[in-house]
Short mmCIF file of C-alpha atoms and ligand atoms in Angstrom, two decimals:
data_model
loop_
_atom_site.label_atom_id
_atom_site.label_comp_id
_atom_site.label_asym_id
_atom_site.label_seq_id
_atom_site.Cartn_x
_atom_site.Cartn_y
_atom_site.Cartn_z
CA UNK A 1375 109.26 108.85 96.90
CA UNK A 1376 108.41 107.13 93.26
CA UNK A 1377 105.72 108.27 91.58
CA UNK A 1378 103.04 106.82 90.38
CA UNK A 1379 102.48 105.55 94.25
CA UNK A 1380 101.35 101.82 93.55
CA UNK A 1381 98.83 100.77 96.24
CA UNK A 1382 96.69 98.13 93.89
CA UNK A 1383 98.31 94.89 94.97
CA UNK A 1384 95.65 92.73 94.88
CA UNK A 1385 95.36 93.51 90.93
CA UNK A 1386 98.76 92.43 90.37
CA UNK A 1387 102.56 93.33 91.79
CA UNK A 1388 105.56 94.32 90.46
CA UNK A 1389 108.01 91.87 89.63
CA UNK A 1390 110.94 91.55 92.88
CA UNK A 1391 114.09 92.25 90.87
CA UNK A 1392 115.73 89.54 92.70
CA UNK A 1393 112.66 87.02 91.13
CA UNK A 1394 114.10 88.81 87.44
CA UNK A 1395 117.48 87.95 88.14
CA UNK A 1396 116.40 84.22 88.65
CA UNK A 1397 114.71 83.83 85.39
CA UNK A 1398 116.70 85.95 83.62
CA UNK A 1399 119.44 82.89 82.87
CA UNK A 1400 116.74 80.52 81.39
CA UNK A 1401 115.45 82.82 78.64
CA UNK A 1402 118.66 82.58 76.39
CA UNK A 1403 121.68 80.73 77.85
CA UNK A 1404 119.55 77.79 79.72
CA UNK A 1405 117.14 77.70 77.29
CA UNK A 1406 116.12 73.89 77.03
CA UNK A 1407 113.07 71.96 76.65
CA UNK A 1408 112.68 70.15 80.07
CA UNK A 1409 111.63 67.06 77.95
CA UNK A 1410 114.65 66.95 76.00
CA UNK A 1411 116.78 64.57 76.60
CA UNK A 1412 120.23 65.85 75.65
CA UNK A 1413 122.33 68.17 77.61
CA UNK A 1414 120.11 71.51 76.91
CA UNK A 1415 117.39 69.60 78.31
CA UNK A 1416 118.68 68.08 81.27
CA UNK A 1417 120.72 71.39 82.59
CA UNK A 1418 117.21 72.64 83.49
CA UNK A 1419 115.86 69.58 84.92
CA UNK A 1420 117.16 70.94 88.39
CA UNK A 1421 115.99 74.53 88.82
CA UNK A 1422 112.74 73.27 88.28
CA UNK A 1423 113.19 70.45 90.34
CA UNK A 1424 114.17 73.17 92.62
CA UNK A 1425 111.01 75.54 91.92
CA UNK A 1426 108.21 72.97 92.30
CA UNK A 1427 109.95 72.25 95.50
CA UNK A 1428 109.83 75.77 96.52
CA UNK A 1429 106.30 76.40 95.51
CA UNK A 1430 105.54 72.84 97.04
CA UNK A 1431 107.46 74.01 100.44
CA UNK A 1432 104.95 77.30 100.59
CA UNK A 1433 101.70 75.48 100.62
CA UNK A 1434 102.99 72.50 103.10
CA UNK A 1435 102.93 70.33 99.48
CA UNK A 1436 105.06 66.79 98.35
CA UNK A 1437 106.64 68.64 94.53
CA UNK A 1438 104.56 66.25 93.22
CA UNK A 1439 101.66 67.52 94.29
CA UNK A 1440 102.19 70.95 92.52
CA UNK A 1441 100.68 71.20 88.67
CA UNK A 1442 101.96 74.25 87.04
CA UNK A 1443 99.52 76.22 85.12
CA UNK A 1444 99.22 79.90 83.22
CA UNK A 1445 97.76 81.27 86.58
CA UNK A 1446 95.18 81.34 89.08
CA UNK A 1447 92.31 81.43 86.23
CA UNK A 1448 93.57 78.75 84.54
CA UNK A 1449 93.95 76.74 87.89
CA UNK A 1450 90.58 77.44 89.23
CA UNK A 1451 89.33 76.61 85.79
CA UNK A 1452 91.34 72.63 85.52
CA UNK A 1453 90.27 72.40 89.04
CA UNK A 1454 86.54 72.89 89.00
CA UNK A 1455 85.50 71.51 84.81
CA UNK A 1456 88.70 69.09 85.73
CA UNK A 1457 87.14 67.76 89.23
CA UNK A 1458 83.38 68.23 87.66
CA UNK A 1459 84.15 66.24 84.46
CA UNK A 1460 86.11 63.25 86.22
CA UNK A 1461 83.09 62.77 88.71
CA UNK A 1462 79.85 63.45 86.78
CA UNK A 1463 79.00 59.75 86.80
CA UNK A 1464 79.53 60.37 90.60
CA UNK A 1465 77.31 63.36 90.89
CA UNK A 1466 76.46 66.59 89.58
CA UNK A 1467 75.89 68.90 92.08
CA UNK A 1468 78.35 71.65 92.97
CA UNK A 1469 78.75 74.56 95.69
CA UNK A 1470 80.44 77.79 95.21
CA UNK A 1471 79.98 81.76 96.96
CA UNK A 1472 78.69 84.63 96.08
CA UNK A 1473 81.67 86.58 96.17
CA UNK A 1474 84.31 84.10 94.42
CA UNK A 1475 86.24 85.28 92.05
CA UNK A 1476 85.12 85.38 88.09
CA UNK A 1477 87.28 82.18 86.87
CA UNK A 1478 85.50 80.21 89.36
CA UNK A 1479 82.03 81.51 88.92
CA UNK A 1480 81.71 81.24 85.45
CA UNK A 1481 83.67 78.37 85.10
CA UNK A 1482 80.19 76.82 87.38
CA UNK A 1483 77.93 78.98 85.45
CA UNK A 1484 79.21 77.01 82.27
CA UNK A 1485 79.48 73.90 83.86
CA UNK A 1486 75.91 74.37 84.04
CA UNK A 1487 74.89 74.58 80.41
CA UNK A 1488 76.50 70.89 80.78
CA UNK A 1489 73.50 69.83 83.19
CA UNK A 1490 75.19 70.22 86.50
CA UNK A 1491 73.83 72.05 89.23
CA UNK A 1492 75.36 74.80 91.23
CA UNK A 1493 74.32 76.10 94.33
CA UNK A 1494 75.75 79.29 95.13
CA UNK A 1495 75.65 80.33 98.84
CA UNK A 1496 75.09 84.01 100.10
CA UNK A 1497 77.39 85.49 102.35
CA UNK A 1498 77.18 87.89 105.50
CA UNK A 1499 77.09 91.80 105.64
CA UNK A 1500 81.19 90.98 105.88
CA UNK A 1501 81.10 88.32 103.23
CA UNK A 1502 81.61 85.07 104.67
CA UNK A 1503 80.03 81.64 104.76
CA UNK A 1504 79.51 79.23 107.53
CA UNK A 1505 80.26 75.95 107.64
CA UNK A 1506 76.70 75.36 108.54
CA UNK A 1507 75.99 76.74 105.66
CA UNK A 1508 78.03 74.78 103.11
CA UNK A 1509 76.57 71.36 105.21
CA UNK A 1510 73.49 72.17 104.66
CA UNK A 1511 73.54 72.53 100.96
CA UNK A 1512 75.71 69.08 100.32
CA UNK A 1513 73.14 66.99 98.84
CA UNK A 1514 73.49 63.14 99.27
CA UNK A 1515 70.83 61.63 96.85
CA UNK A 1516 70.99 59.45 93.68
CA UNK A 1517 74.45 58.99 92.40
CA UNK A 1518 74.99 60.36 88.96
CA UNK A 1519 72.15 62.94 89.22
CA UNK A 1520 71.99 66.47 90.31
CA UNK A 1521 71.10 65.44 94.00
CA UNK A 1522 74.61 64.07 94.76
CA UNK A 1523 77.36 66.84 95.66
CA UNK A 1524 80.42 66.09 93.95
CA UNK A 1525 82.77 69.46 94.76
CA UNK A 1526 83.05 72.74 97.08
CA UNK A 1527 84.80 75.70 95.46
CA UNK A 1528 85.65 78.23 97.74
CA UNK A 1529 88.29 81.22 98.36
CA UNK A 1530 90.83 81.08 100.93
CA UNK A 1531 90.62 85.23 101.03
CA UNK A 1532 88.62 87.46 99.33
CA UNK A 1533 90.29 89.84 96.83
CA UNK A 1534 87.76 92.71 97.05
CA UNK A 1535 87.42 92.98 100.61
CA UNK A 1536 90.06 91.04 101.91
CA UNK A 1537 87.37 88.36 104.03
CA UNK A 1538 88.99 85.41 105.13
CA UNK A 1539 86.24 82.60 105.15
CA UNK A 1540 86.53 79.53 107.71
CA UNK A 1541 88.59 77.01 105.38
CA UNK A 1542 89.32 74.65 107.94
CA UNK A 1543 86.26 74.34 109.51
CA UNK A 1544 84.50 74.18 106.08
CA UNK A 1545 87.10 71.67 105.05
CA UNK A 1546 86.25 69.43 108.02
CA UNK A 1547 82.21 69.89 106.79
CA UNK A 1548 83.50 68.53 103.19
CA UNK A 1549 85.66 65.53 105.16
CA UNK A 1550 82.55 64.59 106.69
CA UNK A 1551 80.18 64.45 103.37
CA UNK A 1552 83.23 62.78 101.25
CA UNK A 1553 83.30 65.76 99.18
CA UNK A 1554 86.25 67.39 97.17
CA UNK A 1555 87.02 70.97 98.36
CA UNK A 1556 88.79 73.56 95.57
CA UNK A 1557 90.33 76.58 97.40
CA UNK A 1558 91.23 79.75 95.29
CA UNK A 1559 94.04 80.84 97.55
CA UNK A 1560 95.92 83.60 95.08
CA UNK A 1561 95.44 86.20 97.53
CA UNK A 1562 95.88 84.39 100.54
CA UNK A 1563 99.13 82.68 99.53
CA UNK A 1564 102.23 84.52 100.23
CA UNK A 1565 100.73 87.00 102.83
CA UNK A 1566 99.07 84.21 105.68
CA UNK A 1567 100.03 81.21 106.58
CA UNK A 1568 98.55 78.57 104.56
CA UNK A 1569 99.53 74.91 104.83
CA UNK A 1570 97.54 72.23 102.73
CA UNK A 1571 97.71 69.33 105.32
CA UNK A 1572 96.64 71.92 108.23
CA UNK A 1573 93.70 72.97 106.04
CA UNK A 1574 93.25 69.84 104.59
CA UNK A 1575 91.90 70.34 100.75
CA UNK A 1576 91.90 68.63 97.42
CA UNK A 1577 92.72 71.33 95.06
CA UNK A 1578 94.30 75.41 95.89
CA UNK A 1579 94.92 77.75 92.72
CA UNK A 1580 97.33 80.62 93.07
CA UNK A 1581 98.92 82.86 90.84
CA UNK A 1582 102.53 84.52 90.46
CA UNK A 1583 101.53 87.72 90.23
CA UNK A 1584 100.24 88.16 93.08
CA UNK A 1585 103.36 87.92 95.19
CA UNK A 1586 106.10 89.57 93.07
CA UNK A 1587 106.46 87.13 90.64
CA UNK A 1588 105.49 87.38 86.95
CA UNK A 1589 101.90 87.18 85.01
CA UNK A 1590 101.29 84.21 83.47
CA UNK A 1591 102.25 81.70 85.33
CA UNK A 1592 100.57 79.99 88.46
CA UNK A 1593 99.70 76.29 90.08
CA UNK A 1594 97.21 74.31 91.11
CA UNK A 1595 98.03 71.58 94.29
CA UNK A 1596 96.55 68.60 93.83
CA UNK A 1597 95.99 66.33 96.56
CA UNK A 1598 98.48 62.86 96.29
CA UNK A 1599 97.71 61.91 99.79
CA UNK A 1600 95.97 58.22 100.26
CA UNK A 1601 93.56 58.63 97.23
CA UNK A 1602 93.87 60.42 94.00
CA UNK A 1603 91.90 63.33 93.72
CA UNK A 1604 90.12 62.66 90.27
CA UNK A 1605 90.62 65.18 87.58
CA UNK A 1606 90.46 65.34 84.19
CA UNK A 1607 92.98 67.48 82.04
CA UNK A 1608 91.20 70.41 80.55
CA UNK A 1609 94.44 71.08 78.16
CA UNK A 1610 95.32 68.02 75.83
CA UNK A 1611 98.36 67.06 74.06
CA UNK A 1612 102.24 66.23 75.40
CA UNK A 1613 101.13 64.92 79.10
CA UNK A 1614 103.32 67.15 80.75
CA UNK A 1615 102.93 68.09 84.42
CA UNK A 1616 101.57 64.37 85.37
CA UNK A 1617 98.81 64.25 81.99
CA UNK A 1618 96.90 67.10 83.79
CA UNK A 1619 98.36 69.99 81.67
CA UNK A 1620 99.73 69.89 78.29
CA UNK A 1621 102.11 72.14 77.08
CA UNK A 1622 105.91 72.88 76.93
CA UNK A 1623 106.93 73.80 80.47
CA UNK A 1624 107.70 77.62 80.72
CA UNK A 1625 110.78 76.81 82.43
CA UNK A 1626 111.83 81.09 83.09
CA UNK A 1627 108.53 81.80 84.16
CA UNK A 1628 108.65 77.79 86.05
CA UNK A 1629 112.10 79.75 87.70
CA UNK A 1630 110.10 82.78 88.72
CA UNK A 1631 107.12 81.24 90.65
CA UNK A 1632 109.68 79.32 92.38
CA UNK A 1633 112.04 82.04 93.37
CA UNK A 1634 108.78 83.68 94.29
CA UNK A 1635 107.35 80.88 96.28
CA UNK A 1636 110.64 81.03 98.04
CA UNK A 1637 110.92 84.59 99.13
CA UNK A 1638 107.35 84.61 99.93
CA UNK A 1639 108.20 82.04 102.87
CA UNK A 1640 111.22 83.65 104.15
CA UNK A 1641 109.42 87.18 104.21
CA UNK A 1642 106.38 86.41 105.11
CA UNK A 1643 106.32 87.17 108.75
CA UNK A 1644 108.17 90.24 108.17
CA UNK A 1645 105.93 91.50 105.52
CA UNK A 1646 102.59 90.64 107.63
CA UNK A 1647 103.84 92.98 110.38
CA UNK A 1648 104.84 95.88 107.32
CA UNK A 1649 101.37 95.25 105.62
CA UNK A 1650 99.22 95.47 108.49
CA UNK A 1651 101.25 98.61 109.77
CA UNK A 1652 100.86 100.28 106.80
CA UNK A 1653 97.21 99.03 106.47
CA UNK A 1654 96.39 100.89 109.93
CA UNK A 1655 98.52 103.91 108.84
CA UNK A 1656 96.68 104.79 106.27
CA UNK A 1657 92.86 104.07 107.35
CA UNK A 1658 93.54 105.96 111.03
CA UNK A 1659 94.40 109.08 108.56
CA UNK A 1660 91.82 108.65 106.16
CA UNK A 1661 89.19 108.08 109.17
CA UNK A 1662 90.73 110.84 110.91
CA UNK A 1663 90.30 113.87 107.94
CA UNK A 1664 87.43 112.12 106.18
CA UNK A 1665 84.11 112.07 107.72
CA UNK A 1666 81.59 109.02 107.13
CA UNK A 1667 84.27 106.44 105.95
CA UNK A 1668 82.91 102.92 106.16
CA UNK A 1669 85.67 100.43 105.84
CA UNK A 1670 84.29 96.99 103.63
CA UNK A 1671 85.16 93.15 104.99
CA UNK A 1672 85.04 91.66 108.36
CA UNK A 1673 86.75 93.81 110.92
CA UNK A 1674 89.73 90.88 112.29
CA UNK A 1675 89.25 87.94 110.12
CA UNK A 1676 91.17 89.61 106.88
CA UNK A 1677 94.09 90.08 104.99
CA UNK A 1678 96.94 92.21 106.16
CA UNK A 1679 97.25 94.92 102.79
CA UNK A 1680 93.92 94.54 102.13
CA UNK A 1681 91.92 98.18 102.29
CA UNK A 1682 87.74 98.68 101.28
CA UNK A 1683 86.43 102.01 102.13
CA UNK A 1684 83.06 103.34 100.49
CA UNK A 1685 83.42 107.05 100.49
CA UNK A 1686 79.66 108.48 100.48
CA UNK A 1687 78.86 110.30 98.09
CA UNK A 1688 82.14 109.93 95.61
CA UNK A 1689 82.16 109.18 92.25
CA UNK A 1690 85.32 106.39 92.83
CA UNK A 1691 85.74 105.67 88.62
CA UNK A 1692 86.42 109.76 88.30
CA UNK A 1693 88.62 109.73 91.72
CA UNK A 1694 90.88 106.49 90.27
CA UNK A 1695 91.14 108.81 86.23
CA UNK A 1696 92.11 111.63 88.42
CA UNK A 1697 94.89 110.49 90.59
CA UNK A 1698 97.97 110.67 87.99
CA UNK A 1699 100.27 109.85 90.74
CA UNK A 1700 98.61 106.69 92.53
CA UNK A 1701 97.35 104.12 91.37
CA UNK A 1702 94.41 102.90 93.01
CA UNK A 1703 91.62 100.82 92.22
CA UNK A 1704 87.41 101.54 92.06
CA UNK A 1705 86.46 97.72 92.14
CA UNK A 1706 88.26 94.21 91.17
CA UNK A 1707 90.57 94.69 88.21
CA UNK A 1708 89.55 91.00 87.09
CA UNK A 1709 86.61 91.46 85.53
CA UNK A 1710 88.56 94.73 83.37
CA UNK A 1711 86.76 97.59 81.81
CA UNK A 1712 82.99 96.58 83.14
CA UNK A 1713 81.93 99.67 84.64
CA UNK A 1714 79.38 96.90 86.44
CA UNK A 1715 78.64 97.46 90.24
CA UNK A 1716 81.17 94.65 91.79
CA UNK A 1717 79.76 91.96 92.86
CA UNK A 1718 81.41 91.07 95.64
CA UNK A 1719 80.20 94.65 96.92
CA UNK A 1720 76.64 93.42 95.76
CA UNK A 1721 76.97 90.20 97.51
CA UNK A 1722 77.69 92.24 101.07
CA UNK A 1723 74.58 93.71 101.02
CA UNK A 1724 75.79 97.37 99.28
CA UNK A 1725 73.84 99.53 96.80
CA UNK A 1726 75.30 100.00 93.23
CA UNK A 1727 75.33 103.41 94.70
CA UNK A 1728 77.89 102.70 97.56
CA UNK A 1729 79.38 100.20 95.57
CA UNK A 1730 80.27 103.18 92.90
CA UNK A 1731 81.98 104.92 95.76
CA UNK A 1732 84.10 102.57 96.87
CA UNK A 1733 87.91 102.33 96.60
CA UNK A 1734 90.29 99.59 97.24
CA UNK A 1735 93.55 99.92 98.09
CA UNK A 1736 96.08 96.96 98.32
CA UNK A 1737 99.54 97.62 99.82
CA UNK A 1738 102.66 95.29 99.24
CA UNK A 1739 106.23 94.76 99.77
CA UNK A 1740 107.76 97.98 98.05
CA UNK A 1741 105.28 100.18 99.77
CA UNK A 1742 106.33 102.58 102.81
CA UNK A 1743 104.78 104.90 105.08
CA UNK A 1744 105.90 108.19 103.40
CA UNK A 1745 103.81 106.91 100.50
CA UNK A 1746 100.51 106.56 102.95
CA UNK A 1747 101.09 110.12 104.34
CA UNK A 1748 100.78 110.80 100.36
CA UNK A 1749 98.08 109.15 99.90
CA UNK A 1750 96.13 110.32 102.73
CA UNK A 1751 97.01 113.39 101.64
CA UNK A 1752 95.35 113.71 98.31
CA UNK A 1753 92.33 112.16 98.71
CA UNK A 1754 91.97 114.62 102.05
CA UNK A 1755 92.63 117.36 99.67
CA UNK A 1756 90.13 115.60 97.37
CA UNK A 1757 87.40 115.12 99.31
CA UNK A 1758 87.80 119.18 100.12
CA UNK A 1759 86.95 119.70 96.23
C1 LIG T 341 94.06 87.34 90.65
C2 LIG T 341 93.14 86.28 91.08
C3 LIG T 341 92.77 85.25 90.20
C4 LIG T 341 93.25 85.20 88.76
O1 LIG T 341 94.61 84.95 88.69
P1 LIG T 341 95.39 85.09 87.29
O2 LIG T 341 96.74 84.52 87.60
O3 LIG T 341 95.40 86.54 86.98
O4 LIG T 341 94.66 84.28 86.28
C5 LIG T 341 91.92 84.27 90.67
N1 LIG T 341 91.46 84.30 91.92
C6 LIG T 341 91.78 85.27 92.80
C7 LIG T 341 91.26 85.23 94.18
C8 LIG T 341 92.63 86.30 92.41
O5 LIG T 341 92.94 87.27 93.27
#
């Protein structure tokens, strides 16, 4: 076994060595400006021809639907001020969830300072939303005005709990109103199937980091089917990437996402089976030498790797300092260093009590069973102390 045992990968993953070796040509030997239009430029014109393709072929995409951005942040940001600004004369009236993820809810909360309106629906004891719910809250009144719906932002999978929420029914719901649906799918991508024409959505964020690739680099889909989704570049300058996102393409990192993108889809049946193996491994032990475990998220309808358990009575923070060899996580890593009661726990109907004693574990590709025994191990041994 390695140590530290690395079970938080829904904060980030390591980089797969064979995604290194990819990118590893295009930092000093193919090291050309994809806009250039001598030799140095053109030699990289094809890998990432190759990578959109590959990040294009993972989502069920055209390569010219795929807008390469800095990551899943920066993606959920162009897609909700880009959709928001593009269609205010449209409407101004915007849905979101309770438990989405920071980039998109503060990315509404400022949109709001702007004079739109955001409605932000409540989820279930296992954090979901019905489609019912999202209909309900479209508004159809007065173009222009807050009592027109212009956009629904939701997450494909929740990166707290692991909740999958009903995208394709809710997409249907957003069909029906003519309304553009954003779905944050950085956790979902790369461990479930997820096809954008299945689905059927406007706009999906994910992020490289969250399946082996490197930080820094993500994309957001935008729709080129029949009608133009409208969106309005939230980074100005060269007109790269189709005018929706200035900026010198990071052609190693461009390299990575695709390599990424690419192993993702060959492993991803494979690595569903591992995940949820492993996932069951380790909660039957925990459950089993650990009395009054309650697991967090809806029971079926959840990610494979995925693992929230509130421990009563633990003071998680202390548990996560303690544990030199594994690294685990109290809460979401994306809102760093807040000591603040999560909110996604908040959301599920959980005191800041619980929510202090909860732990979340994610497991990924380089974990392995001998490193669950571990785990169960220790926090047994722990929870003795
Ligand atoms: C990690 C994550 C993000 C942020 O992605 P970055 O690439 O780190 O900006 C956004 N949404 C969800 C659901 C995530 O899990």
């Amino acid at each position: 076994m390695k140590f530290p045992v690395y079970i938080d990968n829904l904060a980030t993953t390591p980089v797969d060595p064979r995604v290194v070796d990819a990118m590893m040509p295009f930092l000093h030997d193919k090291f050309g400006n994809v806009g250039s239009a001598h030799y140095c430029g053109r030699d990289v014109l094809g890998p990432v021809a190759e990578a959109r393709g590959s990040v294009a072929r993972l989502l069920g995409a055209k390569a010219d639907e795929i807008v390469f951005t800095s990551g899943a942040t920066e993606s959920d940001n162009l897609a909700i001020k880009g959709a928001a600004s593009a269609n205010y004369r449209k409407g101004r009236h915007i849905i979101t969830g309770a438990t989405e993820h920071k980039a998109v809810l503060d990315s509404c909360e400022y949109l709001e300072k702007l004079g739109f309106e955001i409605t932000i629906l409540p989820v279930d004891e296992f954090g979901r939303i019905t489609p019912e719910q999202v209909s309900s809250a479209i508004r159809h009144g007065k173009e222009g005005t807050k009592d027109k719906t212009i956009l629904v932002s939701l997450m494909a999978a929740n990166n707290e709990i692991g909740t999958l929420h009903p995208i394709k029914e809710i997409s249907r719901v957003t069909r029906e109103h003519d309304v553009l649906f954003h779905v944050d799918a950085a956790q979902m991508v790369s461990k479930l199937p997820f096809d954008v024409k299945d689905v059927d959505v406007d706009l999906v964020s994910i992020s490289a980091h969250k399946m082996y690739g490197p930080k820094g680099i993500g994309a957001l889909y935008v729709k080129k089917d029949g009608k133009e989704v409208p969106l309005d570049s939230q980074m100005h300058g060269g007109g790269q990437e189709g005018g929706l996102r200035s900026g010198t393409l990071a052609v190693p990192m461009v390299v990575a996402i695709g390599k990424a993108a690419e192993l993702a889809w060959q492993e991803l049946d494979e690595e569903r089976v591992k995940l949820t193996a492993l996932r069951s491994q380790l909660w039957n032990g925990l459950s089993a030498s650990i009395d009054g475990l309650v697991i967090n998220g809806h029971p079926t309808d959840r990610m494979p790797g995925n693992l929230s358990v509130t421990f009563p009575g633990v003071d998680a923070e202390m548990l996560v300092l303690r544990s030199k060899n594994i690294c685990f996580s109290a809460t979401s890593a994306c809102s760093s260093q807040s000591t603040q009661a999560s909110h996604v726990l908040k959301a599920i109907g959980k005191t800041d009590k619980e929510s202090a004693a909860t732990l979340r574990f994610g497991l990924g590709r380089f974990n392995n069973a001998s490193e669950m025994d571990y785990v169960i191990e220790w926090l047994t041994d722990q929870m003795k102390k």
